[in-house]
PDB file of C-alpha atoms and ligand atoms in Angstrom:
ATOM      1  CA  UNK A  15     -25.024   1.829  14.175  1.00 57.00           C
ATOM      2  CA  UNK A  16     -22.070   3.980  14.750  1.00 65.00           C
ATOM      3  CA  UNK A  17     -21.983   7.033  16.325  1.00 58.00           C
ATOM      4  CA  UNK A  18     -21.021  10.082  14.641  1.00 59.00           C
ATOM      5  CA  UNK A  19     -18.872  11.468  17.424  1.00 79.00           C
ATOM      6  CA  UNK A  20     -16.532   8.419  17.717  1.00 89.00           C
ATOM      7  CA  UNK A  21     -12.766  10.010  16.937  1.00 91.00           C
ATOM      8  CA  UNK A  22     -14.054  12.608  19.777  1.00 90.00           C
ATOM      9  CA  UNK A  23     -15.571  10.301  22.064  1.00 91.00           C
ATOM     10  CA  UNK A  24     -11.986   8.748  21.943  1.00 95.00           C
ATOM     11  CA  UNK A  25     -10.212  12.109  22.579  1.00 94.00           C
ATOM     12  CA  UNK A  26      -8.869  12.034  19.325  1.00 95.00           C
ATOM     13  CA  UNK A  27      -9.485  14.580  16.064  1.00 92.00           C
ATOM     14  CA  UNK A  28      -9.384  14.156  12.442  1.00 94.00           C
ATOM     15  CA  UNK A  29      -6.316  15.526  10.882  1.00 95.00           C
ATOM     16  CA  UNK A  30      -3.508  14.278   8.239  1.00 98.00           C
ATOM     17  CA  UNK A  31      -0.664  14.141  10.526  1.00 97.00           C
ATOM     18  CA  UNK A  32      -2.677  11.707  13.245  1.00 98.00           C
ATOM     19  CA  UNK A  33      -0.430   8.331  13.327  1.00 98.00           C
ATOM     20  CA  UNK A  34      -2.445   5.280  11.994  1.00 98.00           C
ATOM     21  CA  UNK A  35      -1.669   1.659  12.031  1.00 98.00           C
ATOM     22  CA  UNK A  36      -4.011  -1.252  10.769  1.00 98.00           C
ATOM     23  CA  UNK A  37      -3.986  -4.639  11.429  1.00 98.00           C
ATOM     24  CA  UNK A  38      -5.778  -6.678   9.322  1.00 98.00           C
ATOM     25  CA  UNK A  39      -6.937 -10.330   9.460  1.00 97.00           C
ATOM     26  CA  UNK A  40      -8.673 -13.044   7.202  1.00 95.00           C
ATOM     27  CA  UNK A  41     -12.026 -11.304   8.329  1.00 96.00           C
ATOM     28  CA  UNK A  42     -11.639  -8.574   6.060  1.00 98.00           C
ATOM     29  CA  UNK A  43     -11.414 -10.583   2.877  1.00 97.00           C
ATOM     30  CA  UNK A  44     -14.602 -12.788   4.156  1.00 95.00           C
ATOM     31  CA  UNK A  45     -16.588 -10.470   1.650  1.00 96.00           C
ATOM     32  CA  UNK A  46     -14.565 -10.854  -1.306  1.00 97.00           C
ATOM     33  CA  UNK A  47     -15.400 -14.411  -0.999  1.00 93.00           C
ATOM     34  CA  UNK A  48     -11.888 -15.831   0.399  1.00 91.00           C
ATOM     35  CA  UNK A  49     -12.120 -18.233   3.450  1.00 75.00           C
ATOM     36  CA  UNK A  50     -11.152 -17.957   6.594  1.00 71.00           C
ATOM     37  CA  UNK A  51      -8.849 -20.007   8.665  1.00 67.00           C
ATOM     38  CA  UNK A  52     -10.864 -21.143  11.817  1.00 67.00           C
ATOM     39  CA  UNK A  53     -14.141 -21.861  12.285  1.00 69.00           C
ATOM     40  CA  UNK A  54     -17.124 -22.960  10.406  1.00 68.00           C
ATOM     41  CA  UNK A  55     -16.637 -22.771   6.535  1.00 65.00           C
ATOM     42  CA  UNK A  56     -13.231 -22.267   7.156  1.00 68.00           C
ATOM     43  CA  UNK A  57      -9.665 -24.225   5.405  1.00 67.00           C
ATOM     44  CA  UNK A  58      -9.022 -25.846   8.473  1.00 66.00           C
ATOM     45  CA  UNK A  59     -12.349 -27.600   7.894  1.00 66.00           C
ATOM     46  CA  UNK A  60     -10.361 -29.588   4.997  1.00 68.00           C
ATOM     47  CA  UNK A  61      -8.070 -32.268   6.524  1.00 69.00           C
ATOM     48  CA  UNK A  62      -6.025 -31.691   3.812  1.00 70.00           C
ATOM     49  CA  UNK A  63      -5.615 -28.513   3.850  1.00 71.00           C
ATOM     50  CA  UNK A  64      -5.166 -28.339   7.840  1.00 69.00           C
ATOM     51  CA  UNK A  65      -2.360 -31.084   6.890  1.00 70.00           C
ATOM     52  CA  UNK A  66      -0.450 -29.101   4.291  1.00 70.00           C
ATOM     53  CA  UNK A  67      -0.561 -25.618   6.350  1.00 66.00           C
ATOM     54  CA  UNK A  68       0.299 -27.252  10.000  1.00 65.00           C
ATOM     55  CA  UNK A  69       2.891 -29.446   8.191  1.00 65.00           C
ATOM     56  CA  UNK A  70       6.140 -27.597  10.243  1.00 61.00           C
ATOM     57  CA  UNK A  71       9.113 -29.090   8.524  1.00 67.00           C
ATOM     58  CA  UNK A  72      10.582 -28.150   4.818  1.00 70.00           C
ATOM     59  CA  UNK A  73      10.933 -29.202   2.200  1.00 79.00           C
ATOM     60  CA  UNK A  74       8.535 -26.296   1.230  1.00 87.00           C
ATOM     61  CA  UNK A  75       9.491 -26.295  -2.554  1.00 89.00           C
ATOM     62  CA  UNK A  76       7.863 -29.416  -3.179  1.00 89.00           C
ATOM     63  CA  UNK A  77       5.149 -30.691  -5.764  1.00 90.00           C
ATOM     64  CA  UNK A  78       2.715 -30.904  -3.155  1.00 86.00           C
ATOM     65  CA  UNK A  79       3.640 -27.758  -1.497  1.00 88.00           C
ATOM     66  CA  UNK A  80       2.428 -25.904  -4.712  1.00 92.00           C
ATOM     67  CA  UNK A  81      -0.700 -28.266  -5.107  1.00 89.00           C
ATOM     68  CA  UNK A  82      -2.102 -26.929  -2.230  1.00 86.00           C
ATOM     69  CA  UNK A  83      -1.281 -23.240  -3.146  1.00 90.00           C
ATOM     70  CA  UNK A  84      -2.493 -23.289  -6.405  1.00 91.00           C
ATOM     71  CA  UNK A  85      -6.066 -24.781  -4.860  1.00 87.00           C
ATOM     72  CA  UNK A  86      -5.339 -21.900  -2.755  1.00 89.00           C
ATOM     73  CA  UNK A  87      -4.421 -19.152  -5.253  1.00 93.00           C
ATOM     74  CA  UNK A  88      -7.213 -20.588  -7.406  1.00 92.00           C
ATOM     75  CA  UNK A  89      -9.947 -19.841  -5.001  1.00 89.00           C
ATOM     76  CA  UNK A  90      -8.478 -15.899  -4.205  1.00 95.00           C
ATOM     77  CA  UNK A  91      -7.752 -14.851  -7.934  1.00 95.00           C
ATOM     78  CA  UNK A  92     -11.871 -14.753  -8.351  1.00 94.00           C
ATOM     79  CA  UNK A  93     -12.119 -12.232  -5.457  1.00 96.00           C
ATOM     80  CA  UNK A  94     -11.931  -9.274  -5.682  1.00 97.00           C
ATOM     81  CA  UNK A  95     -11.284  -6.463  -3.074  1.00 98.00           C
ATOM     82  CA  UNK A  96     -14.127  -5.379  -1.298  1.00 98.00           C
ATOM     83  CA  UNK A  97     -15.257  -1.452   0.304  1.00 98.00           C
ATOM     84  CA  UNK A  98     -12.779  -2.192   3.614  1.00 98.00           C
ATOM     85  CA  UNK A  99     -10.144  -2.776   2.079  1.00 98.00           C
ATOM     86  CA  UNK A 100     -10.996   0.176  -0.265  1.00 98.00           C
ATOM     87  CA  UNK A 101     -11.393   2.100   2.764  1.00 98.00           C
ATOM     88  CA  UNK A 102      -8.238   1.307   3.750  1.00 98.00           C
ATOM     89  CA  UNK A 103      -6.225   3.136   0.468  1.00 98.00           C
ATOM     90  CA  UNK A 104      -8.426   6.275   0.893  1.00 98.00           C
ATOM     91  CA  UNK A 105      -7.005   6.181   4.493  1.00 98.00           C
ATOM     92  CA  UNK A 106      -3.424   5.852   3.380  1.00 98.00           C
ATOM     93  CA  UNK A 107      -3.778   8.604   0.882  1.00 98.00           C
ATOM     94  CA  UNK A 108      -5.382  10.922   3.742  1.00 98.00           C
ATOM     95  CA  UNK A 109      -2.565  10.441   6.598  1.00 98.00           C
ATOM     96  CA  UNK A 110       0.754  10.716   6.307  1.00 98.00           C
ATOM     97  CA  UNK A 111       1.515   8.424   9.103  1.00 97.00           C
ATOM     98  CA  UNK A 112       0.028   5.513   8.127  1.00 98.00           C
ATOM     99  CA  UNK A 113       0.884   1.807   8.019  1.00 98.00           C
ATOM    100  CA  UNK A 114      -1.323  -1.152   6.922  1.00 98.00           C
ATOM    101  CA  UNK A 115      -0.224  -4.586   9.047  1.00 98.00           C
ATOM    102  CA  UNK A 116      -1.845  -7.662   7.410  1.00 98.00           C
ATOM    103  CA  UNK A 117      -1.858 -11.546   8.032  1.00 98.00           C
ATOM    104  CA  UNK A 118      -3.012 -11.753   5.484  1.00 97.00           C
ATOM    105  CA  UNK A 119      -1.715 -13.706   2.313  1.00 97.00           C
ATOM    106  CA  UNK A 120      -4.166 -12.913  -0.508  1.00 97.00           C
ATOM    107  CA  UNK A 121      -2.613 -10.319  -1.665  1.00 98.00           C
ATOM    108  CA  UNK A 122      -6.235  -8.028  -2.124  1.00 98.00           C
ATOM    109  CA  UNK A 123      -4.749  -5.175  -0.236  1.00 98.00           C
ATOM    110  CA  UNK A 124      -1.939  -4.111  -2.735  1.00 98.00           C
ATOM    111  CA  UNK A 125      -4.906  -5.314  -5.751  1.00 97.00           C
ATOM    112  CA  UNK A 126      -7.127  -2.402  -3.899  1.00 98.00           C
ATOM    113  CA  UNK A 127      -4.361  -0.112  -4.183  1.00 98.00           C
ATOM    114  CA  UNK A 128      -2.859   0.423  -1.085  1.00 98.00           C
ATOM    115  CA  UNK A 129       1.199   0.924  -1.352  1.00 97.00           C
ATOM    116  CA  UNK A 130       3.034   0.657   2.209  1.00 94.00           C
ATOM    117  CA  UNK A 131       1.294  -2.892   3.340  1.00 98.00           C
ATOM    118  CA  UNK A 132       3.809  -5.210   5.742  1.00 98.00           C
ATOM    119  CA  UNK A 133       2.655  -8.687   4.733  1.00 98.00           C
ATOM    120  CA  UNK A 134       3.668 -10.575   8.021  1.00 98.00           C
ATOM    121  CA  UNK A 135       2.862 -13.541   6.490  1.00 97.00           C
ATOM    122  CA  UNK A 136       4.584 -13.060   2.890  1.00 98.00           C
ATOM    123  CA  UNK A 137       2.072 -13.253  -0.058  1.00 98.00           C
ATOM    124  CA  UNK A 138       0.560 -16.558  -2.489  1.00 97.00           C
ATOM    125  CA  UNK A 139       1.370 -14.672  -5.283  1.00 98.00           C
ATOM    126  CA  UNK A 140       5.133 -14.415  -4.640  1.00 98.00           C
ATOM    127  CA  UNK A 141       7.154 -17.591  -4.603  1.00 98.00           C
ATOM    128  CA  UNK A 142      11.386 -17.325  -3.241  1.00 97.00           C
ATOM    129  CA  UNK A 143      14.091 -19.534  -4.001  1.00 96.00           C
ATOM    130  CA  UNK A 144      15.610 -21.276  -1.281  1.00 91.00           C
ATOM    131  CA  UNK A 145      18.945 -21.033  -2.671  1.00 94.00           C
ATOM    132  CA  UNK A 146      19.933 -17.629  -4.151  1.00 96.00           C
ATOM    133  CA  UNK A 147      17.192 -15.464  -2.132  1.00 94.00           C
ATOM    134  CA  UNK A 148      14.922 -14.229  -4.794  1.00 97.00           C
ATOM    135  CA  UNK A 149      11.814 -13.529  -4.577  1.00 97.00           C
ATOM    136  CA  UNK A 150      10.112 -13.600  -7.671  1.00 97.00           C
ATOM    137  CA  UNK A 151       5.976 -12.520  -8.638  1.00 97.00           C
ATOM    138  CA  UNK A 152       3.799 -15.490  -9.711  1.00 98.00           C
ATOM    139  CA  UNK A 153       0.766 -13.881 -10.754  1.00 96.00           C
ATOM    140  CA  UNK A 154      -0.797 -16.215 -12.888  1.00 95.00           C
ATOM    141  CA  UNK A 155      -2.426 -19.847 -11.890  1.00 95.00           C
ATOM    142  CA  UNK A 156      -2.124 -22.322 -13.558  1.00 94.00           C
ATOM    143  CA  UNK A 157       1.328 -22.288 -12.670  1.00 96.00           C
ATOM    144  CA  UNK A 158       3.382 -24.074 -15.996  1.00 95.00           C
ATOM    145  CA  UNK A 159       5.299 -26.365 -13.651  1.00 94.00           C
ATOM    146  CA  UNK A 160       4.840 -27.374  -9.998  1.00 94.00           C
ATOM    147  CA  UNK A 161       7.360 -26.456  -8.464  1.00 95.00           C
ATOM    148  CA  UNK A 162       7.828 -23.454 -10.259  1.00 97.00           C
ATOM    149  CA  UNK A 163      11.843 -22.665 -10.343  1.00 96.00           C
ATOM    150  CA  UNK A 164      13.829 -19.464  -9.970  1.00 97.00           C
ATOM    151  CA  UNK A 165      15.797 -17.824 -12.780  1.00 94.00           C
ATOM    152  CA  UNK A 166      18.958 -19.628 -11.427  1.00 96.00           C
ATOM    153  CA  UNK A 167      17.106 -23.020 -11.689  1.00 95.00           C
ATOM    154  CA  UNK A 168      16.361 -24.428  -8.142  1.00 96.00           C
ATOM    155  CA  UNK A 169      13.051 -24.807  -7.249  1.00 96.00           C
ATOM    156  CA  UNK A 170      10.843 -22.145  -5.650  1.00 97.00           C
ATOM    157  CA  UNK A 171       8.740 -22.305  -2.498  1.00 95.00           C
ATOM    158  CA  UNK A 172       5.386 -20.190  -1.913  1.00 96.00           C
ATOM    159  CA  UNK A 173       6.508 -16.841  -0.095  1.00 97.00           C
ATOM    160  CA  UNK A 174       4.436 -17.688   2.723  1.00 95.00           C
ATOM    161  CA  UNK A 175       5.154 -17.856   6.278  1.00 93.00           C
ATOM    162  CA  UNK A 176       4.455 -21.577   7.493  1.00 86.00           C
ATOM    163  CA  UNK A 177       3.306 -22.600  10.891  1.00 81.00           C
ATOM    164  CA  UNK A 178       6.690 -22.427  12.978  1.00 82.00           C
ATOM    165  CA  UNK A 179       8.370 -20.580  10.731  1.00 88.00           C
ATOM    166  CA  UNK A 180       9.676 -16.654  12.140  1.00 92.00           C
ATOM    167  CA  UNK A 181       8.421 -13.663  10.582  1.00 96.00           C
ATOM    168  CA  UNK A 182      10.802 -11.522   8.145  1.00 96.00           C
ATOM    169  CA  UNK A 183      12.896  -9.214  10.771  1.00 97.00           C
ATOM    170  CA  UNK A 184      12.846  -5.996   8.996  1.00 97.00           C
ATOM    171  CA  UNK A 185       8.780  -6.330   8.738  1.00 98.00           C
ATOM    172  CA  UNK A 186       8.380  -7.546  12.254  1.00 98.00           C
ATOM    173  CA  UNK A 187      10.373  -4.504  13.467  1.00 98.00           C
ATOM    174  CA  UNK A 188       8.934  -2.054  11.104  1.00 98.00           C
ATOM    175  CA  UNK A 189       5.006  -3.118  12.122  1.00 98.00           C
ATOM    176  CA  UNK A 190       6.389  -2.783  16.014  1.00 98.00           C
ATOM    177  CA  UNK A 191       7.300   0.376  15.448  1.00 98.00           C
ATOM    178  CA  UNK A 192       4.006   1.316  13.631  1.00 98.00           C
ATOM    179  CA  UNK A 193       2.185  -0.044  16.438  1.00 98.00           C
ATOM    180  CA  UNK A 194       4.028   1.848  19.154  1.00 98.00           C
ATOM    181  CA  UNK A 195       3.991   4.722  17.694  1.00 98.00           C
ATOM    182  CA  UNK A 196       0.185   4.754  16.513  1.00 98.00           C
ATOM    183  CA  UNK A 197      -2.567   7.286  18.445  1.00 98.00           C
ATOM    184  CA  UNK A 198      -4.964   5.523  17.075  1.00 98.00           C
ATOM    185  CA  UNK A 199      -4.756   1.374  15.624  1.00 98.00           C
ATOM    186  CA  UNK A 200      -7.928  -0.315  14.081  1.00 98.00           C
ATOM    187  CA  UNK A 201      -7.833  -4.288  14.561  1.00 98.00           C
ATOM    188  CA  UNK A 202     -10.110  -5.484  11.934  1.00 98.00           C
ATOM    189  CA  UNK A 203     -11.179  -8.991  11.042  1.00 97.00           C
ATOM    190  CA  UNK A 204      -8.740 -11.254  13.555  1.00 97.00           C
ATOM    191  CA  UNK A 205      -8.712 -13.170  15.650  1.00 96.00           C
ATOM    192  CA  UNK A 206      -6.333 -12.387  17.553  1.00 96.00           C
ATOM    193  CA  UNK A 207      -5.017 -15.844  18.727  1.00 95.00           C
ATOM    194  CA  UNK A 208      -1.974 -15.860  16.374  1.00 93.00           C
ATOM    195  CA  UNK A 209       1.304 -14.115  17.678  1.00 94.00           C
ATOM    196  CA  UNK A 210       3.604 -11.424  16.920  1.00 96.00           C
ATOM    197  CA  UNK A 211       0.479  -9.997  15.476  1.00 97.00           C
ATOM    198  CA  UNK A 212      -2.106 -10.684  18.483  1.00 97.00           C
ATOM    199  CA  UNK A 213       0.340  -8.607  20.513  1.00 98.00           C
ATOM    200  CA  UNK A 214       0.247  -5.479  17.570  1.00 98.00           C
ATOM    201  CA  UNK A 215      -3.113  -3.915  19.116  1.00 98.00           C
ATOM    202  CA  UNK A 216      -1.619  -4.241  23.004  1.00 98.00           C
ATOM    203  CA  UNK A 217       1.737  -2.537  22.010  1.00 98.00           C
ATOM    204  CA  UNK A 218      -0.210   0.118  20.863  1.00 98.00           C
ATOM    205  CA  UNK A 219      -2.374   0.282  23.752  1.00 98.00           C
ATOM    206  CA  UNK A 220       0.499   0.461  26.226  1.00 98.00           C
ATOM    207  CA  UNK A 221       2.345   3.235  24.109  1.00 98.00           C
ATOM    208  CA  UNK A 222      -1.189   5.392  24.486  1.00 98.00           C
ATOM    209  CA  UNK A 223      -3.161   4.329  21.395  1.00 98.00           C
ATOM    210  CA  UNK A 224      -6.755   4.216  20.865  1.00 98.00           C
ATOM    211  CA  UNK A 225      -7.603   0.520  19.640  1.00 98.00           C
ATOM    212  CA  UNK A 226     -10.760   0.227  17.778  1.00 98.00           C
ATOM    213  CA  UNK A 227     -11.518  -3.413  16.506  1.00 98.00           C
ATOM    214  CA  UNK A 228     -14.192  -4.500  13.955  1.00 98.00           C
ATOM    215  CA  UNK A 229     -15.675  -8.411  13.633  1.00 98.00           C
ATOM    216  CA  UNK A 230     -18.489  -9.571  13.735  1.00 98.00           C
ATOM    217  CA  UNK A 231     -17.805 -11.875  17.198  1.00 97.00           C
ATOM    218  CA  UNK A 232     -16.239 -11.225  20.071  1.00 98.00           C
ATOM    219  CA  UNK A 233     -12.418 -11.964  20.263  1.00 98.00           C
ATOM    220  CA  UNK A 234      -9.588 -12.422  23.119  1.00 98.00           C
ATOM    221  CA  UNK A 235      -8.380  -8.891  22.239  1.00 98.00           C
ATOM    222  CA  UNK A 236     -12.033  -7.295  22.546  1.00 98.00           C
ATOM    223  CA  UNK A 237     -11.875  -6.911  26.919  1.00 98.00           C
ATOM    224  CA  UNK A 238      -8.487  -4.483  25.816  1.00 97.00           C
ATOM    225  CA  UNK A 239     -10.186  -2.441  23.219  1.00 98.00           C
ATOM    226  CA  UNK A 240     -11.045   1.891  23.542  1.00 97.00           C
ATOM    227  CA  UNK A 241     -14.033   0.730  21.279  1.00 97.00           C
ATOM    228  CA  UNK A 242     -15.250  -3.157  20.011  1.00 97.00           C
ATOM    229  CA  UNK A 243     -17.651  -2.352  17.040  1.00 97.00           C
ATOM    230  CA  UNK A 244     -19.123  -5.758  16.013  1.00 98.00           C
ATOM    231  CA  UNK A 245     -20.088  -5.805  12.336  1.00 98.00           C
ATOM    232  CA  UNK A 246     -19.006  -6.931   8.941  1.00 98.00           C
ATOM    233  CA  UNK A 247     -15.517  -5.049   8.156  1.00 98.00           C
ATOM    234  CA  UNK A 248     -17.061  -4.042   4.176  1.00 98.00           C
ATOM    235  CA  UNK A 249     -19.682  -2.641   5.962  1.00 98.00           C
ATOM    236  CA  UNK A 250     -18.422  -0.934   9.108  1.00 97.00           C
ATOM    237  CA  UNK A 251     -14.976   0.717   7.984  1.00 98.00           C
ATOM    238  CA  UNK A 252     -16.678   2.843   5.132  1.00 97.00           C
ATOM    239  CA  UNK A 253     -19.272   4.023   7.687  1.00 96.00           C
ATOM    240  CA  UNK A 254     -16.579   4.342  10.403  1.00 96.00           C
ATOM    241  CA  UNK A 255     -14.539   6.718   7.975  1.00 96.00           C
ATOM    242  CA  UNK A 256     -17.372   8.451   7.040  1.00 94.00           C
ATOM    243  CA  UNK A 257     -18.142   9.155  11.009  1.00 93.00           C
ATOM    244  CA  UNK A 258     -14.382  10.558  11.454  1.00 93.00           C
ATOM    245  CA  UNK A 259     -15.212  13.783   9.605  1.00 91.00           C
ATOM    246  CA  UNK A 260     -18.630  14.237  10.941  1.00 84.00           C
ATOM    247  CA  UNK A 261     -18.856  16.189  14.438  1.00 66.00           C
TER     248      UNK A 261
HETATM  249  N1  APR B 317     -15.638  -8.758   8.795  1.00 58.76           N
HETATM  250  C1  APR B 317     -14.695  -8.702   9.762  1.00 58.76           C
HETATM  251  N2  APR B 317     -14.327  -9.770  10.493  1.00 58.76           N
HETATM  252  C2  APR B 317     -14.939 -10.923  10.258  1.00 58.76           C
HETATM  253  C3  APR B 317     -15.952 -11.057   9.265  1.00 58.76           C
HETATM  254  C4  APR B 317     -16.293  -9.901   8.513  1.00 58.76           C
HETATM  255  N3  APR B 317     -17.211  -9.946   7.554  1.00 58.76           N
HETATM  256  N4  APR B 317     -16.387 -12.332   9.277  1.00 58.76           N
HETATM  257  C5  APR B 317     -15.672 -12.973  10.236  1.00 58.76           C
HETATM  258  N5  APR B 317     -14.804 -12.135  10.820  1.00 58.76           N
HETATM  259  C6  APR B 317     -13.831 -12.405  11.873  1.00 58.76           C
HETATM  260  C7  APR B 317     -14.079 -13.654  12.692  1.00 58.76           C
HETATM  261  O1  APR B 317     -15.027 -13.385  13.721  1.00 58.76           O
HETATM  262  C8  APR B 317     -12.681 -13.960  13.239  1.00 58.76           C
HETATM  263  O2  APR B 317     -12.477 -13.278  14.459  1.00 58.76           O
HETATM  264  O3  APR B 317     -12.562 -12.632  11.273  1.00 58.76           O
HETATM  265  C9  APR B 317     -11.737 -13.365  12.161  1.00 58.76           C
HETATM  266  C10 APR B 317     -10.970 -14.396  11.369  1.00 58.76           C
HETATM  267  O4  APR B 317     -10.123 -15.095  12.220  1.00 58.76           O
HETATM  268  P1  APR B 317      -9.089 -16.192  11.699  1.00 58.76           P
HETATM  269  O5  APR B 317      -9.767 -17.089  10.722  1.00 58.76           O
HETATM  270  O6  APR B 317      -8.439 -16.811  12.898  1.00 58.76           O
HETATM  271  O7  APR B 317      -8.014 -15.337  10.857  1.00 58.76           O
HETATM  272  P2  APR B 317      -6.763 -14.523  11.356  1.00 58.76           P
HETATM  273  O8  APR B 317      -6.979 -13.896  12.674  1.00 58.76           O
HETATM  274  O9  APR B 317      -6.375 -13.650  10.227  1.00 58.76           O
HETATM  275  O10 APR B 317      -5.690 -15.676  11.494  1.00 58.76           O
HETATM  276  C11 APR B 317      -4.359 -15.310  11.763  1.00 58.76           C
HETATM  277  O11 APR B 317      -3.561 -17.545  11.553  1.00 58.76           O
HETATM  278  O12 APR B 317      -3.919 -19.439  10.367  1.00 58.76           O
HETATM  279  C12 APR B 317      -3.041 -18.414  10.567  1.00 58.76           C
HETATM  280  O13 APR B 317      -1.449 -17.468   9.138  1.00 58.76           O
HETATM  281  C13 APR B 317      -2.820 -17.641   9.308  1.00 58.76           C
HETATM  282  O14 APR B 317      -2.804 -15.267   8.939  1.00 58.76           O
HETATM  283  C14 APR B 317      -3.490 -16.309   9.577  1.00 58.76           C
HETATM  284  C15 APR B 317      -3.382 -16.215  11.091  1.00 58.76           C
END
């Protein structure tokens, strides 16, 4: 149940020009149907898959690589997005300081509709080439040809950040910067156990931010959080939005 005076109750009013940042984890796809990554029902239930994503060392533009993205990509392109991260555009389109932070790979946010989205994890649907730079869309799956190659021939690896691997700099400083200067950052649907973006919410915390979080089950970030709301994220951000314009 959420109660209708929770912007206020934080000290905080609705207007356009109130700075938002989102972080978003695997738990907000969970109702579109795509797994998550720990945990019962989860990929790292499937020694394979544990193997393939843990696997720290290139080459990443491998046969095998792809296999495992394509089971991947497979799976997400017959989900669709679901009312969070619907939610999520109508937010954008309100503020005007908004940024959406997501660990996400699936690529649902930018299907929903939302435009400035920092994938700190890259994206399945994206593969680069490990030679000349490019990063190049792969919508479809099938792919033709595992691995699929660039336009100057070399073989392309999924755009995806792998276990070990650092996170593009000019994301990982832009989403700091949202989350320092946010007044009020929604954690939704992590778990908050993987870093740079565990430490997103606590940036914004220490810079004055209200942190609300959404999931189901408790997490390490919940004992930091203004306001823990446990609930599904397709059915608690709608109503949460819905609350911010009601006194
Ligand atoms: N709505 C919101 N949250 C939910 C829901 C739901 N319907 N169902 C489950 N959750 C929560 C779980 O309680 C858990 O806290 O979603 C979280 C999912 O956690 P993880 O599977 O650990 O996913 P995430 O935090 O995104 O993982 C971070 O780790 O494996 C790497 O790179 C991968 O991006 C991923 C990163």
């Amino acid at each position: 149940m959420i109660n209708m005076s929770i912007l206020k109750s934080l000290g905080l009013s609705i207007n356009p020009k109130l700075h938002v940042t989102v972080l978003t984890g695997a738990g907000i796809s969970i109702e579109s149907g795509v797994p998550i990554f720990r945990g019962k029902g989860s990929m790292w239930e499937i020694p394979e898959a544990r193997r393939l994503a843990m696997r720290a060392s290139p080459p990443w533009n491998n046969k095998e690589t792809w296999e495992f993205y394509e089971w991947r990509r497979k799976l997400v392109s017959q989900c669709k997005p679901n009312a969070a991260h619907y939610t999520l555009v109508e937010m954008e389109n309100y503020f005007e300081n908004f940024c959406l932070i997501t660990q996400n790979v699936d690529g649902l946010h930018i299907k929903a509709g939302s435009k400035r989205v920092l994938e700190l994890h890259g994206n399945m649907w994206k593969g680069r080439c490990m030679k000349c730079g490019k990063i190049i869309d792969l919508p479809e799956t099938p792919l033709k040809t595992l691995p699929p190659c660039c336009e100057c021939g070399y073989p392309l690896r999924p755009h995806v950040v792998q276990f070990g691997e650092p996170i593009d700099n000019k994301i990982l400083i832009e989403a700091l910067k949202a989350s320092k200067e946010a007044e009020l950052f929604l954690v939704i649907g992590t778990s908050g156990v993987v870093s740079p973006a565990s430490q997103m919410p606590i940036l914004a915390l220490e810079n004055g931010a209200k942190v609300i979080e959404i999931n189901p089950n408790p997490t390490v970030l919940t004992p930091y959080m203004s306001l823990s709301i446990r609930g599904k994220a397709a059915e608690t951000l709608p109503k949460l939005w819905k609350s911010f314009f009601t006194d």
